[in-house]
Amino acid sequence: MEFLTIALSKGRILGETMELFKKIEMHLDNVSEESRKLIFEFEDYGMRLILSKPLDVPIFVEHGVADLGVAGKDVLLEESKDVFELLDLNLARCRMVVAVPEDRAPGIPIYRVATKYPRIAESFFLKKAQPVEIIKLNGSVELGPLLGLSDAIVDIVATGHTLKENRLKIEDEICPISARLIANQVSFRLKSSRIQELLSRIRAII
Amino acid sequence: MDYIFQKPAGVKDFLPPLVRKKRQIERAIYDVFEKWGYEEIIAPSFEYLETFISSNSPGFSDKIFKFFDRQGRVLALRSDITTSIARMVATYYGEHRLPLRFCYISNVFRFQEPRKGRDQEFFQVGGELIGIKGIQADTEIILLASEILKRIGISDFIVNIGHIKFLEGLLDEIDADPGKKEQIAHAILGKNFVLLEELIKDITVKTGTKQVLLSLSSFYGGPEILEKLSKTPLNEKCRNALSELETLSEMLKGFNNDVRLTFDPGLARGLEYYTGIVFEIYSPGSGFPLGGGGRYDNLMDKFNGNRPATGFALTEEALLSILEKDIVDSYEPNYIFYDMENFIRALKKAEELRRQNLAVKMIPLENEENIYMDASFASKTFIIRTKK
């Protein structure tokens, strides 16, 4: 049988994705980041799993080297790749927010925003008709306001612990975020029956 | 790092070995076109911007390379060939009543993020059939595109067929403001089923239509899909589109052994000028469609031409990326090495070989290492020099 290749995001989302497979009774054991392996093949299911950085999942799927992928909506919004969004898996749920220092007085306009998501931030502030300068950082964006680089950050928030520890508060909510099942446009047609079968199994449990 | 002179992103350098493969494919393609009665046509590299934009969706103009002429009018590098052909037909064939068949292999330009098989400059292979209404013409175009693929050595492809009027019919049933409708159309176009579900969750749609919209992701497959769809409650527009698809499926049946067909009522192609049957072609060798096409009956109206038309285009880079490793590059010219005193003798030898229809390359002999001594080329290497 030809392999169905699925690209999975490393990190928090991976554990939840593997739980999902368990729930639909696919026993894809030993898939973890610790093993350092990047490709896992399961002959019984005719499936191949790839572990990649979350940002790369839509790239692999767009080019068709992976048929399907599990990617956060944050990544899909930021990268806007040519992929089909099949299903909201309701995994790794969090929110995309604007956060500012706790002691910031309300009503002062935001001039500078630090974020890993420049496109999302830019379109959000454009819609609010606020001209802002976006500074792209690659991680630990909370440092922006702490060091005085920016007035605010745009980032994903799950529990809010990180914000609290860095004395930031949520000022605005941009959108809810969750993991999506995405498909390559050609695979979606050429491997349609296998993808539809997987889809209906997942739909039955979420 | 050493300094390397840069070229812009999204344009490709074709070196001779790749060009030879490209030309080999093109020769085979032109041969098929000729047999089917399609005549080659060459469109200008640039036109006025208006030629392209009003026929396409507003967002499409972002993808066009623009510049100015000396009077300050906006010019555009061609972003597709079909529009220029429509203009040419309206201008030169207004009185011509027989069907017209044109083909082209041409580069087009679009601002887009470069990725595998889709640069900012890329080559399209296309055919247009103008002046025949209805399904016969669509049948011919689909068979022609399939024939070309088979001829160049791609046989494991499928042709996925949809109908713009079917989608329009579905959208007609939706009772929402134009903005929202546009969003819904966009979600269908981009196959964002999550967004689609969200958008139609709380708007009034007839139950039957809602069901079809919600299950668009699973309405995909062989001709049985059409039967399944015909059992759902649909309006007249959708029904007419369905019956056209059924006729097409029926007509192509005799050729079914060769052409694998699937149907996808949610298929909408990017360009907004399509008015009927649309199709896309996929192959396991490529993560992107090899190409597609469809009916564009209103495109000519804009140029005061008013003739029904249908056509297709394949992306040559996608074809090349599949075939590249299988095509044998058999380039074997003859070499004549000569020293300075014997230049005229060497030239005469070259002339003699060329008259025998052989390819000859002349190389001045500056030192002995210069000589190409690969054994397999020995018979094709001539050394003309004065013995010392």
Coordinates of C-alpha atoms in Angstrom, one line a residue:
Chain A
M1 CA 0.0 0.0 0.0
E2 CA 1.2 3.5 -0.8
F3 CA 2.1 5.5 2.3
L4 CA -0.1 8.3 3.6
T5 CA 2.4 10.8 4.8
I6 CA 1.4 13.1 7.7
A7 CA 3.6 16.0 8.9
L8 CA 3.2 16.7 12.6
S9 CA 4.3 19.7 14.6
K10 CA 6.8 19.2 17.3
G11 CA 6.2 20.6 20.8
R12 CA 3.0 20.7 22.9
I13 CA 0.8 19.9 20.0
L14 CA 2.6 16.6 19.3
G15 CA 1.5 14.8 22.5
E16 CA -2.1 15.8 21.9
T17 CA -2.0 14.7 18.3
M18 CA -0.7 11.3 19.3
E19 CA -3.5 11.1 21.9
L20 CA -6.0 11.7 19.1
F21 CA -4.5 8.8 17.0
K22 CA -4.9 6.6 20.1
K23 CA -8.5 7.6 20.4
I24 CA -9.3 6.5 16.8
E25 CA -7.5 3.2 17.6
M26 CA -4.4 3.7 15.6
H27 CA -1.5 2.5 17.6
L28 CA 1.4 4.5 16.4
D29 CA 3.8 3.9 19.2
N30 CA 7.1 5.4 20.0
V31 CA 6.6 8.6 18.1
S32 CA 8.3 11.2 20.2
E33 CA 10.8 14.0 19.9
E34 CA 13.2 12.2 22.3
S35 CA 14.1 9.5 19.8
R36 CA 15.7 12.0 17.4
K37 CA 14.1 10.1 14.6
L38 CA 12.3 12.4 12.2
I39 CA 10.4 9.8 10.1
F40 CA 8.3 7.0 11.5
E41 CA 6.8 4.4 9.3
F42 CA 3.9 2.1 10.2
E43 CA 3.5 -0.6 7.5
D44 CA 0.3 -1.9 9.2
Y45 CA -1.5 1.3 8.7
G46 CA 0.3 2.3 5.5
M47 CA 1.2 5.5 7.3
R48 CA 4.3 7.6 7.6
L49 CA 4.7 10.3 10.2
I50 CA 7.1 13.2 9.9
L51 CA 8.2 15.4 12.8
S52 CA 8.9 18.9 11.9
K53 CA 9.0 22.5 13.3
P54 CA 5.5 23.8 13.4
L55 CA 6.3 26.5 10.8
D56 CA 7.5 23.9 8.3
V57 CA 4.4 21.7 8.4
P58 CA 2.4 23.8 5.9
I59 CA 5.5 24.0 3.6
F60 CA 5.8 20.2 3.5
V61 CA 2.1 19.9 2.8
E62 CA 2.0 22.6 0.2
H63 CA 4.8 20.9 -1.8
G64 CA 3.1 17.5 -1.4
V65 CA 6.0 15.7 0.2
A66 CA 3.5 15.3 3.0
D67 CA -0.1 14.5 2.1
L68 CA -1.6 15.8 5.3
G69 CA -0.4 17.9 8.2
V70 CA -1.4 18.9 11.7
A71 CA -0.6 22.6 12.1
G72 CA -1.7 25.4 14.5
K73 CA -4.1 28.0 13.1
D74 CA -1.5 30.6 14.2
V75 CA 1.0 29.1 11.7
L76 CA -1.6 28.9 8.9
L77 CA -2.6 32.5 9.4
E78 CA 0.9 33.7 9.5
E79 CA 2.3 31.7 6.5
S80 CA -0.9 31.6 4.3
K81 CA 0.3 28.7 2.3
D82 CA -1.7 27.0 -0.5
V83 CA -3.2 24.1 1.5
F84 CA -6.7 22.8 2.2
E85 CA -8.0 23.2 5.7
L86 CA -10.0 20.1 6.3
L87 CA -10.9 20.0 10.0
D88 CA -10.6 21.8 13.2
L89 CA -9.0 19.2 15.5
N90 CA -9.7 21.2 18.6
L91 CA -6.3 20.4 19.9
A92 CA -3.7 22.7 21.4
R93 CA -6.3 25.3 22.0
C94 CA -5.1 28.8 22.9
R95 CA -5.7 32.4 21.9
M96 CA -3.8 35.0 19.9
V97 CA -3.8 38.1 22.0
V98 CA -2.3 41.6 22.4
A99 CA -0.6 41.9 25.8
V100 CA 0.8 45.0 27.5
P101 CA 2.6 45.6 30.8
E102 CA 0.3 45.2 33.9
D103 CA 0.9 48.7 35.0
R104 CA 0.1 50.3 31.7
A105 CA -2.7 52.9 32.0
P106 CA -5.7 52.2 29.8
G107 CA -6.3 54.3 26.7
I108 CA -2.7 55.0 25.7
P109 CA -2.2 54.1 22.1
I110 CA 0.2 51.3 21.2
Y111 CA 3.1 52.4 19.0
R112 CA 5.4 49.4 18.9
V113 CA 4.6 45.7 18.9
A114 CA 7.0 42.8 19.3
T115 CA 5.8 39.5 17.9
K116 CA 6.6 36.2 16.2
Y117 CA 3.6 36.8 14.0
P118 CA 4.1 40.0 12.0
R119 CA 1.4 39.4 9.5
I120 CA -1.3 38.6 12.0
A121 CA -0.2 41.6 14.1
E122 CA -0.2 43.9 11.2
S123 CA -3.6 43.0 9.8
F124 CA -5.1 43.2 13.3
F125 CA -3.9 46.7 14.0
L126 CA -4.8 47.8 10.4
K127 CA -8.4 46.6 11.0
K128 CA -8.4 48.6 14.2
A129 CA -7.1 51.6 12.3
Q130 CA -4.1 51.9 14.5
P131 CA -0.7 52.6 12.9
V132 CA 1.9 50.6 14.7
E133 CA 5.5 49.5 14.1
I134 CA 5.9 45.8 14.1
I135 CA 9.2 44.3 15.4
K136 CA 9.7 40.7 14.5
L137 CA 11.3 38.5 17.2
N138 CA 11.9 34.8 17.0
G139 CA 11.0 33.8 20.6
S140 CA 10.6 35.1 24.1
V141 CA 8.7 38.1 22.8
E142 CA 7.8 39.1 26.4
L143 CA 11.3 40.6 26.4
G144 CA 10.0 43.3 24.1
P145 CA 8.1 45.3 26.7
L146 CA 10.4 44.3 29.6
L147 CA 13.4 45.8 27.9
G148 CA 11.5 48.8 26.5
L149 CA 11.8 47.7 22.9
S150 CA 8.0 47.7 22.4
D151 CA 4.8 48.8 24.1
A152 CA 3.0 45.5 23.5
I153 CA 3.3 42.0 22.2
V154 CA 1.2 39.8 20.0
D155 CA 1.5 36.2 20.9
I156 CA -0.4 33.0 21.7
V157 CA -1.5 32.4 25.2
A158 CA -2.7 29.1 26.6
T159 CA -2.7 29.4 30.4
G160 CA -1.5 32.9 30.9
H161 CA 1.3 31.9 33.2
T162 CA 4.1 33.2 31.1
L163 CA 2.3 36.6 30.8
K164 CA 1.8 36.8 34.6
E165 CA 5.4 35.9 35.3
N166 CA 6.6 38.7 33.1
R167 CA 4.0 41.1 34.5
L168 CA 2.0 41.4 31.3
K169 CA -1.8 41.4 30.9
I170 CA -4.1 40.7 28.0
E171 CA -5.3 43.9 26.3
D172 CA -7.1 42.5 23.3
E173 CA -8.0 39.2 21.9
I174 CA -7.3 38.6 18.2
C175 CA -8.7 35.1 17.6
P176 CA -8.9 31.7 19.1
I177 CA -6.3 29.2 17.9
S178 CA -6.4 25.5 17.6
A179 CA -4.7 22.7 15.6
R180 CA -6.1 22.0 12.1
L181 CA -5.8 19.0 9.8
I182 CA -4.5 20.3 6.5
A183 CA -4.1 18.6 3.1
N184 CA -2.1 19.0 -0.1
Q185 CA -4.4 19.9 -3.0
V186 CA -3.2 17.0 -5.2
S187 CA -3.1 14.4 -2.4
F188 CA -6.6 15.4 -1.4
R189 CA -7.7 14.1 -4.8
L190 CA -5.3 11.3 -5.5
K191 CA -5.5 9.7 -2.0
S192 CA -9.1 10.8 -1.5
S193 CA -10.6 7.6 -0.2
R194 CA -7.9 7.1 2.5
I195 CA -8.1 10.7 3.5
Q196 CA -11.9 10.6 3.7
E197 CA -11.7 7.5 5.8
L198 CA -9.3 9.1 8.3
L199 CA -11.5 12.2 8.3
S200 CA -14.6 10.4 9.2
R201 CA -12.8 8.5 12.0
I202 CA -11.5 11.7 13.5
R203 CA -14.9 13.5 13.1
A204 CA -16.5 10.7 15.0
I205 CA -14.6 11.5 18.2
I206 CA -14.3 15.3 18.2
Chain B
M1 CA 32.1 34.4 0.8
D2 CA 33.0 35.3 -2.8
Y3 CA 30.8 37.9 -4.4
I4 CA 28.2 36.3 -6.8
F5 CA 26.2 38.5 -9.1
Q6 CA 22.6 38.0 -8.0
K7 CA 19.4 37.5 -10.1
P8 CA 15.9 38.3 -8.7
A9 CA 14.0 35.6 -6.9
G10 CA 11.5 33.7 -8.9
V11 CA 13.3 33.7 -12.3
K12 CA 15.1 30.6 -13.5
D13 CA 18.3 30.1 -15.5
F14 CA 17.9 27.4 -18.1
L15 CA 21.3 25.9 -19.0
P16 CA 21.7 23.9 -22.3
P17 CA 21.1 20.4 -20.9
L18 CA 17.8 21.5 -19.4
V19 CA 16.8 23.5 -22.5
R20 CA 17.4 20.4 -24.6
K21 CA 14.9 18.5 -22.4
K22 CA 12.5 21.4 -22.5
R23 CA 12.6 21.6 -26.3
Q24 CA 12.2 17.8 -26.6
I25 CA 9.0 18.0 -24.6
E26 CA 7.8 21.1 -26.6
R27 CA 8.4 19.4 -30.0
A28 CA 6.2 16.5 -28.9
I29 CA 3.6 18.9 -27.7
Y30 CA 3.5 21.0 -30.9
D31 CA 3.2 17.8 -32.8
V32 CA 0.0 16.9 -31.0
F33 CA -1.4 20.4 -31.4
E34 CA -0.7 20.3 -35.1
K35 CA -2.6 17.0 -35.5
W36 CA -5.6 18.4 -33.7
G37 CA -5.7 21.4 -35.9
Y38 CA -4.4 24.0 -33.3
E39 CA -2.3 26.7 -34.8
E40 CA 0.5 28.5 -32.9
I41 CA -0.2 32.1 -31.9
I42 CA 2.2 34.5 -30.2
A43 CA 0.9 37.1 -27.9
P44 CA 2.7 40.4 -27.0
S45 CA 4.9 40.2 -23.9
F46 CA 3.1 43.2 -22.5
E47 CA -0.3 44.9 -22.9
Y48 CA -2.2 47.7 -21.3
L49 CA -3.0 46.8 -17.7
E50 CA -6.8 47.1 -18.4
T51 CA -6.6 44.2 -20.8
F52 CA -5.8 41.9 -17.9
I53 CA -7.5 43.3 -14.9
S54 CA -11.1 43.8 -15.6
S55 CA -11.4 40.2 -16.8
N56 CA -9.9 38.8 -13.6
S57 CA -10.7 39.2 -9.9
P58 CA -9.6 42.4 -8.3
G59 CA -6.9 40.6 -6.2
F60 CA -5.4 39.3 -9.3
S61 CA -4.0 42.7 -10.3
D62 CA -1.7 42.5 -7.3
K63 CA 0.0 39.6 -9.1
I64 CA 0.7 41.6 -12.3
F65 CA 4.1 43.2 -13.1
K66 CA 3.4 46.7 -14.0
F67 CA 5.3 49.6 -15.6
F68 CA 4.7 52.8 -17.5
D69 CA 5.0 53.8 -21.1
R70 CA 6.2 57.3 -22.1
Q71 CA 2.7 58.8 -21.9
G72 CA 2.3 57.4 -18.4
R73 CA -0.1 54.7 -19.3
V74 CA 0.1 51.6 -17.2
L75 CA 1.5 48.5 -19.0
A76 CA 1.5 45.0 -17.7
L77 CA 3.7 42.0 -18.4
R78 CA 1.4 39.2 -19.6
S79 CA 0.1 37.2 -16.6
D80 CA -1.7 34.7 -18.8
I81 CA -2.1 34.2 -22.6
T82 CA -5.8 33.4 -22.8
T83 CA -6.8 37.1 -22.3
S84 CA -4.5 38.3 -25.1
I85 CA -5.8 35.6 -27.4
A86 CA -9.4 36.8 -26.6
R87 CA -8.4 40.3 -27.5
M88 CA -6.7 39.2 -30.7
V89 CA -9.7 37.1 -31.8
A90 CA -12.1 40.0 -31.2
T91 CA -9.8 42.3 -33.2
Y92 CA -8.9 40.1 -36.2
Y93 CA -11.5 37.4 -36.4
G94 CA -14.7 39.4 -35.9
E95 CA -16.0 38.3 -39.3
H96 CA -14.7 34.7 -39.1
R97 CA -17.5 32.3 -38.5
L98 CA -15.7 28.9 -38.3
P99 CA -14.3 27.7 -35.0
L100 CA -10.8 28.8 -34.2
R101 CA -8.1 26.7 -32.6
F102 CA -5.0 28.3 -31.2
C103 CA -2.0 27.0 -29.2
Y104 CA 1.0 28.5 -27.5
I105 CA 4.0 27.7 -25.4
S106 CA 4.9 30.9 -23.7
N107 CA 6.4 32.5 -20.6
V108 CA 4.1 34.4 -18.3
F109 CA 4.8 36.6 -15.3
R110 CA 3.1 36.8 -11.9
F111 CA 4.2 38.3 -8.6
Q112 CA 4.0 35.3 -6.3
E113 CA 6.1 33.7 -3.7
P114 CA 8.5 31.4 -5.6
R115 CA 8.2 27.7 -4.8
K116 CA 8.9 24.5 -6.5
G117 CA 7.3 24.5 -9.9
R118 CA 6.0 28.0 -9.6
D119 CA 8.4 30.8 -10.2
Q120 CA 7.4 34.4 -10.9
E121 CA 8.3 33.8 -14.5
F122 CA 7.0 30.4 -15.7
F123 CA 6.1 28.7 -19.0
Q124 CA 2.6 27.7 -20.0
V125 CA 1.5 25.3 -22.6
G126 CA -2.0 26.0 -23.7
G127 CA -4.7 25.5 -26.3
E128 CA -7.9 27.5 -26.9
L129 CA -11.0 26.4 -28.9
I130 CA -13.1 29.4 -29.8
G131 CA -16.6 29.4 -31.4
I132 CA -18.0 26.1 -30.4
K133 CA -20.7 26.2 -27.7
G134 CA -21.3 23.6 -25.1
I135 CA -19.9 20.2 -24.1
Q136 CA -18.4 19.1 -27.4
A137 CA -15.8 21.7 -27.2
D138 CA -15.1 21.0 -23.5
T139 CA -14.8 17.3 -24.4
E140 CA -12.2 18.1 -27.1
I141 CA -10.1 20.3 -24.8
I142 CA -10.0 17.7 -22.1
L143 CA -9.1 14.9 -24.5
L144 CA -6.4 17.2 -26.1
A145 CA -4.8 18.0 -22.8
S146 CA -4.8 14.3 -21.9
E147 CA -3.3 13.4 -25.2
I148 CA -0.5 15.8 -24.7
L149 CA 0.3 14.4 -21.3
K150 CA 0.3 10.9 -22.6
R151 CA 2.4 11.8 -25.6
I152 CA 5.2 13.3 -23.4
G153 CA 5.2 10.3 -21.1
I154 CA 2.9 11.2 -18.2
S155 CA 0.2 8.6 -17.9
D156 CA -0.8 8.4 -14.3
F157 CA -2.8 11.6 -14.2
I158 CA -6.4 12.3 -13.3
V159 CA -8.6 15.0 -14.7
N160 CA -10.8 16.6 -12.0
I161 CA -13.9 18.3 -13.4
G162 CA -16.2 20.8 -11.8
H163 CA -18.7 23.4 -12.9
I164 CA -18.7 27.1 -12.1
K165 CA -22.5 27.4 -12.5
F166 CA -23.0 24.7 -9.9
L167 CA -21.2 26.8 -7.4
E168 CA -23.0 29.9 -8.5
G169 CA -26.3 28.0 -8.0
L170 CA -25.3 27.0 -4.5
L171 CA -24.3 30.6 -3.7
D172 CA -27.7 31.9 -5.0
E173 CA -29.4 30.0 -2.3
I174 CA -27.5 31.7 0.4
D175 CA -29.3 34.6 2.0
A176 CA -26.5 36.8 3.1
D177 CA -24.9 40.2 2.3
P178 CA -22.5 40.3 -0.6
G179 CA -19.5 40.6 1.6
K180 CA -20.3 37.4 3.4
K181 CA -21.1 35.6 0.2
E182 CA -17.8 36.6 -1.1
Q183 CA -16.1 35.1 2.0
I184 CA -18.1 31.9 1.5
A185 CA -17.1 31.7 -2.2
H186 CA -13.5 32.3 -1.1
A187 CA -13.6 29.5 1.5
I188 CA -14.9 27.2 -1.2
L189 CA -12.3 28.3 -3.7
G190 CA -9.5 27.8 -1.2
K191 CA -11.0 24.6 0.2
N192 CA -11.0 26.0 3.7
F193 CA -13.7 23.7 5.0
V194 CA -13.2 24.8 8.6
L195 CA -14.0 28.4 7.7
L196 CA -16.8 27.4 5.4
E197 CA -18.5 25.6 8.2
E198 CA -18.1 28.5 10.5
L199 CA -19.5 31.0 7.9
I200 CA -22.6 29.1 7.0
K201 CA -23.3 27.9 10.6
D202 CA -25.7 30.7 11.4
I203 CA -27.1 32.0 8.1
T204 CA -30.3 31.1 6.4
V205 CA -29.8 28.6 3.6
K206 CA -32.2 26.0 2.3
T207 CA -31.6 22.8 4.2
G208 CA -30.7 20.8 1.1
T209 CA -28.1 23.4 0.0
K210 CA -26.7 23.7 3.4
Q211 CA -26.2 19.9 3.5
V212 CA -24.4 20.1 0.1
L213 CA -22.2 23.0 1.3
L214 CA -21.3 21.2 4.5
S215 CA -20.3 18.0 2.8
L216 CA -18.4 19.6 -0.1
S217 CA -15.3 18.1 1.4
S218 CA -16.6 14.6 0.8
F219 CA -18.3 15.2 -2.6
Y220 CA -15.4 14.0 -4.7
G221 CA -14.9 10.9 -6.8
G222 CA -15.9 9.2 -10.0
P223 CA -19.1 9.6 -12.0
E224 CA -21.1 8.1 -9.1
I225 CA -20.6 11.5 -7.3
L226 CA -22.9 13.1 -10.0
E227 CA -25.6 10.6 -9.3
K228 CA -25.3 11.1 -5.5
L229 CA -25.6 14.9 -6.1
S230 CA -28.6 14.6 -8.4
K231 CA -30.5 13.1 -5.4
T232 CA -30.1 16.2 -3.3
P233 CA -32.6 19.0 -3.5
L234 CA -31.0 21.6 -5.8
N235 CA -32.1 24.6 -7.7
E236 CA -32.4 24.8 -11.5
K237 CA -29.0 26.4 -12.0
C238 CA -27.3 23.5 -10.1
R239 CA -29.4 20.9 -12.0
N240 CA -28.4 22.3 -15.4
A241 CA -24.7 22.3 -14.4
L242 CA -25.1 18.7 -13.1
S243 CA -26.7 17.6 -16.3
E244 CA -23.9 19.2 -18.3
L245 CA -21.4 17.3 -16.2
E246 CA -23.3 14.1 -16.8
T247 CA -23.3 14.6 -20.5
L248 CA -19.5 15.3 -20.4
S249 CA -18.9 12.2 -18.4
E250 CA -21.0 10.2 -20.8
M251 CA -19.1 11.6 -23.9
L252 CA -15.7 10.9 -22.4
K253 CA -16.7 7.3 -21.5
G254 CA -15.5 5.8 -24.7
F255 CA -12.1 7.3 -23.9
N256 CA -12.3 6.3 -20.2
N257 CA -9.7 3.6 -20.5
D258 CA -7.2 6.3 -21.2
V259 CA -8.4 9.2 -19.2
R260 CA -9.2 8.9 -15.5
L261 CA -11.9 11.4 -14.6
T262 CA -13.1 12.6 -11.2
F263 CA -15.8 15.1 -10.4
D264 CA -15.6 17.8 -7.8
P265 CA -18.6 20.2 -7.5
G266 CA -16.5 22.5 -5.2
L267 CA -13.8 23.0 -7.8
A268 CA -13.3 26.6 -8.7
R269 CA -10.3 27.9 -10.4
G270 CA -8.5 31.1 -9.5
L271 CA -9.3 33.1 -12.6
E272 CA -12.7 34.7 -12.5
Y273 CA -13.4 34.5 -16.2
Y274 CA -14.6 30.9 -16.2
T275 CA -18.3 30.4 -16.9
G276 CA -18.9 26.7 -17.2
I277 CA -17.0 23.4 -17.0
V278 CA -13.7 23.8 -15.2
F279 CA -11.0 21.2 -14.7
E280 CA -7.6 20.6 -13.1
I281 CA -5.1 17.8 -13.8
Y282 CA -3.1 16.1 -11.1
S283 CA -0.3 13.5 -11.1
P284 CA 1.4 11.8 -8.2
G285 CA 4.7 13.2 -9.4
S286 CA 3.8 16.7 -8.5
G287 CA 2.4 18.3 -5.3
F288 CA 0.8 21.0 -7.5
P289 CA -1.7 20.7 -10.3
L290 CA -0.1 20.2 -13.7
G291 CA -2.6 22.6 -15.1
G292 CA -6.2 23.1 -15.9
G293 CA -8.7 25.0 -17.8
G294 CA -12.4 25.5 -18.6
R295 CA -15.0 27.5 -20.4
Y296 CA -14.9 31.3 -20.6
D297 CA -17.8 32.4 -22.7
N298 CA -17.9 36.0 -21.6
L299 CA -14.2 36.9 -21.8
M300 CA -14.5 38.0 -25.4
D301 CA -17.4 40.4 -24.7
K302 CA -15.1 42.8 -23.0
F303 CA -13.2 43.2 -26.3
N304 CA -16.5 43.3 -28.3
G305 CA -16.0 39.9 -29.7
N306 CA -18.7 37.8 -28.1
R307 CA -17.9 34.2 -28.9
P308 CA -18.0 31.1 -26.8
A309 CA -14.7 29.6 -25.9
T310 CA -12.9 27.0 -23.8
G311 CA -9.3 26.2 -23.3
F312 CA -6.6 24.8 -21.0
A313 CA -3.0 25.5 -19.9
L314 CA -0.4 23.3 -18.4
T315 CA 2.6 24.6 -16.4
E316 CA 5.7 23.5 -18.3
E317 CA 7.8 23.5 -15.2
A318 CA 5.5 21.0 -13.5
L319 CA 5.8 18.7 -16.5
L320 CA 9.6 19.1 -16.6
S321 CA 10.0 18.4 -12.9
I322 CA 8.2 15.0 -13.4
L323 CA 10.0 14.1 -16.7
E324 CA 13.4 15.6 -16.2
K325 CA 15.1 12.6 -14.7
D326 CA 13.6 10.2 -17.4
I327 CA 14.5 12.2 -20.5
V328 CA 17.8 11.1 -21.9
D329 CA 19.9 14.1 -22.9
S330 CA 21.6 12.8 -26.1
Y331 CA 23.8 15.7 -27.2
E332 CA 26.7 14.4 -29.2
P333 CA 28.3 17.1 -31.4
N334 CA 31.6 16.4 -33.3
Y335 CA 34.7 18.2 -32.1
I336 CA 37.4 19.6 -34.3
F337 CA 40.6 20.6 -32.5
Y338 CA 43.0 22.6 -34.7
D339 CA 46.2 24.6 -34.3
M340 CA 46.5 28.1 -35.6
E341 CA 48.3 27.2 -38.9
N342 CA 45.5 24.8 -39.8
F343 CA 42.4 27.0 -39.1
I344 CA 41.3 27.0 -42.8
R345 CA 41.8 23.2 -43.2
A346 CA 39.7 22.7 -40.0
L347 CA 37.0 25.1 -41.3
K348 CA 36.8 23.1 -44.5
K349 CA 36.5 19.8 -42.5
A350 CA 33.7 21.4 -40.5
E351 CA 31.9 22.5 -43.6
E352 CA 32.2 18.9 -45.0
L353 CA 30.7 17.4 -41.8
R354 CA 28.0 20.0 -41.5
R355 CA 27.0 19.2 -45.1
Q356 CA 26.4 15.6 -43.9
N357 CA 24.0 17.1 -41.3
L358 CA 26.4 16.7 -38.4
A359 CA 26.8 19.2 -35.6
V360 CA 30.4 20.5 -35.3
K361 CA 32.2 22.5 -32.6
M362 CA 35.5 24.0 -33.4
I363 CA 38.1 24.4 -30.7
P364 CA 41.5 26.1 -31.0
L365 CA 44.3 23.9 -29.8
E366 CA 46.3 25.8 -27.2
N367 CA 47.8 22.9 -25.3
E368 CA 47.5 19.2 -25.5
E369 CA 45.2 18.9 -22.4
N370 CA 42.6 20.7 -24.2
I371 CA 41.7 17.7 -26.3
Y372 CA 38.6 15.9 -25.3
M373 CA 39.9 12.3 -24.9
D374 CA 36.9 10.5 -23.6
A375 CA 36.9 7.2 -25.4
S376 CA 33.3 7.3 -26.3
F377 CA 33.8 10.5 -28.1
A378 CA 36.9 9.4 -30.0
S379 CA 35.0 8.8 -33.2
K380 CA 33.5 12.2 -33.0
T381 CA 36.8 14.0 -32.4
F382 CA 39.0 15.3 -35.2
I383 CA 42.5 16.7 -34.5
I384 CA 43.9 18.9 -37.2
R385 CA 47.4 20.1 -36.6
T386 CA 50.9 20.3 -38.0
K387 CA 53.2 17.6 -36.7
K388 CA 56.1 19.0 -34.8

